[in-house]
Short mmCIF file of C-alpha atoms in Angstrom, two decimals:
data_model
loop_
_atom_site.label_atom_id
_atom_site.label_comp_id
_atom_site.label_asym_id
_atom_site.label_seq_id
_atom_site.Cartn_x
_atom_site.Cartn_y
_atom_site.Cartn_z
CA UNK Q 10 -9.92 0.43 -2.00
CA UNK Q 11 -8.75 -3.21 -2.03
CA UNK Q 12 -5.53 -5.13 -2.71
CA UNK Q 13 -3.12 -7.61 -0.79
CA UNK Q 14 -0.15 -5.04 0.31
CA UNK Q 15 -1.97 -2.71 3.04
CA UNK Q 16 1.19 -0.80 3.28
CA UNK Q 17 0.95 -0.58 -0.66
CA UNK Q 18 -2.53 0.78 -0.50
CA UNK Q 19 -2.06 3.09 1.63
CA UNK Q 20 0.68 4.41 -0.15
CA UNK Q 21 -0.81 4.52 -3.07
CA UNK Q 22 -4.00 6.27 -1.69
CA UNK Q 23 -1.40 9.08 -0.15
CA UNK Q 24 0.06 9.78 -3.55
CA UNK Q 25 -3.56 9.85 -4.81
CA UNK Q 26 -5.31 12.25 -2.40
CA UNK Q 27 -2.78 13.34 -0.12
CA UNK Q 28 -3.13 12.76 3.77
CA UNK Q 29 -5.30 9.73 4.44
CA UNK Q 30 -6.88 8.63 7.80
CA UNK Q 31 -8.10 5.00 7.86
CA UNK Q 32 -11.97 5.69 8.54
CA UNK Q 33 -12.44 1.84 8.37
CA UNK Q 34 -10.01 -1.76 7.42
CA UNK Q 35 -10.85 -5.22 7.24
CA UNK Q 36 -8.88 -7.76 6.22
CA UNK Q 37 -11.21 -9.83 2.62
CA UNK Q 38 -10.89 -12.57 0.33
CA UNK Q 39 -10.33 -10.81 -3.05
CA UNK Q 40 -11.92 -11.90 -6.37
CA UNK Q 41 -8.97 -13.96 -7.05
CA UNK Q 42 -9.28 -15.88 -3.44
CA UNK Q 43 -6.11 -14.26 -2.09
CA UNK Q 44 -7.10 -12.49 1.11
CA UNK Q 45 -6.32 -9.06 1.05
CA UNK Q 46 -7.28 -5.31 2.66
CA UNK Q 47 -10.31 -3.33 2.45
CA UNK Q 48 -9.11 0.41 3.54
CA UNK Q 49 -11.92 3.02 3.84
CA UNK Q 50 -10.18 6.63 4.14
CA UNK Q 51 -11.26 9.91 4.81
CA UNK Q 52 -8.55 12.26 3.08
CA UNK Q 53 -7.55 15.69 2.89
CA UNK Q 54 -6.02 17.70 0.05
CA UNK Q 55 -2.66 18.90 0.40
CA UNK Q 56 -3.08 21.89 2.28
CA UNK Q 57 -0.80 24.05 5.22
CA UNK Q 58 -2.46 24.11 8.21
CA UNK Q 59 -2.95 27.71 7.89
CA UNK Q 60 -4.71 27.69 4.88
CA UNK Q 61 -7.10 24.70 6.17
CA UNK Q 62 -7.92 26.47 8.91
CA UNK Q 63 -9.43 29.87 8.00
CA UNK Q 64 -10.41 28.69 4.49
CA UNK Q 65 -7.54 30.41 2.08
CA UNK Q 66 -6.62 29.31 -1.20
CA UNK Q 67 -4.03 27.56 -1.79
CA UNK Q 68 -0.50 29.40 -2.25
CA UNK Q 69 3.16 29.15 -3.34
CA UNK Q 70 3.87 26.92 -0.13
CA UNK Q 71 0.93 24.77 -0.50
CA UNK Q 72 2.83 23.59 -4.06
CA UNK Q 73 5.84 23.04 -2.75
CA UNK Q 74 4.48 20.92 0.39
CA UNK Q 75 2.91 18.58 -1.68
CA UNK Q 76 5.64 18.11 -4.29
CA UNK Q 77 7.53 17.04 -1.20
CA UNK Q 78 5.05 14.94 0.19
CA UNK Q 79 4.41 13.23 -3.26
CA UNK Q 80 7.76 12.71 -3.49
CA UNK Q 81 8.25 11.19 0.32
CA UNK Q 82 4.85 8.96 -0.87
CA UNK Q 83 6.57 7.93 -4.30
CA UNK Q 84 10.03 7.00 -2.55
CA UNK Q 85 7.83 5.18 0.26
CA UNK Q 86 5.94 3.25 -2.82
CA UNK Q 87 8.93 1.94 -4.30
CA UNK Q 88 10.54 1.00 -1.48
CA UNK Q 89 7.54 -0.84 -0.82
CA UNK Q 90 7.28 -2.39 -4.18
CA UNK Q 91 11.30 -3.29 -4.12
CA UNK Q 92 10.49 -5.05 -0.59
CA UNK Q 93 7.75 -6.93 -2.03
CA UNK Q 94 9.49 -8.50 -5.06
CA UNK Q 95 12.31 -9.46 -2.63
CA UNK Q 96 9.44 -11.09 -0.70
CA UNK Q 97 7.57 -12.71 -3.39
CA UNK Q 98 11.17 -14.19 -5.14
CA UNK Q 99 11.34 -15.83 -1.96
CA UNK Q 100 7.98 -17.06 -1.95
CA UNK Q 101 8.55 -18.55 -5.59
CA UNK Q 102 12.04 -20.04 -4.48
CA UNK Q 103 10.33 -21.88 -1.19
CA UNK Q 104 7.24 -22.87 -3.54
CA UNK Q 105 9.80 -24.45 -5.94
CA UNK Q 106 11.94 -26.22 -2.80
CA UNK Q 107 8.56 -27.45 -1.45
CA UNK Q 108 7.23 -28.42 -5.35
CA UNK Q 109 10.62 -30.62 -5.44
CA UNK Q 110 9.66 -32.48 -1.92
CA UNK Q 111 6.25 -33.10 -3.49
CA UNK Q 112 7.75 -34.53 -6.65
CA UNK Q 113 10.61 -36.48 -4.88
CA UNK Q 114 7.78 -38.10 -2.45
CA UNK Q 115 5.20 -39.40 -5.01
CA UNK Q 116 7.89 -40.88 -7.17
CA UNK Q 117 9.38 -43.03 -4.05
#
């Protein structure tokens, strides 16, 4: 999986498959010349470690520890995503400041 925000990715690939463990990352140039992560994970279903280790199905507690750990994952992705429009408004507003320089230089 690709994209700019690692911490974004990997949150996203939590709520997706449940535990993750980065097999492999690299830091790319994306499609759109930004550079960006590559994340390869190995992950495991939400399981208890009981069940994982002598093969069981999956029971009453297995539910409710994934409900909790999709909801730690979705509280962790938007206070990811919050934190990242914070950043990028400041990114715009120093863009803008530095935009103004450029303008205020070629006109002298």
């Amino acid at each position: 999986m690709t994209g700019t925000d690692r911490a974004n990715l990997m949150a996203s690939l939590t709520v997706r498959f449940g535990k993750v463990e980065v097999v492999e990352e690299r830091e790319v140039a994306l499609a759109d010349g930004t550079r960006g992560w590559e994340l390869t994970v190995r992950h495991r279903p939400f399981t208890s470690g009981a069940d994982a280790d002598d093969g069981g199905g999956a029971g009453q507690g297995d539910a409710e520890e994934a409900a909790a750990l999709l909801a730690d994952a979705e509280a962790a992705a938007e206070r990811l995503r919050a934190d990242a429009a914070a950043e990028a408004a400041q990114v715009r507003e120093r863009a803008g400041v530095e935009a103004s320089h450029v303008r205020v230089a070629s006109e002298s």
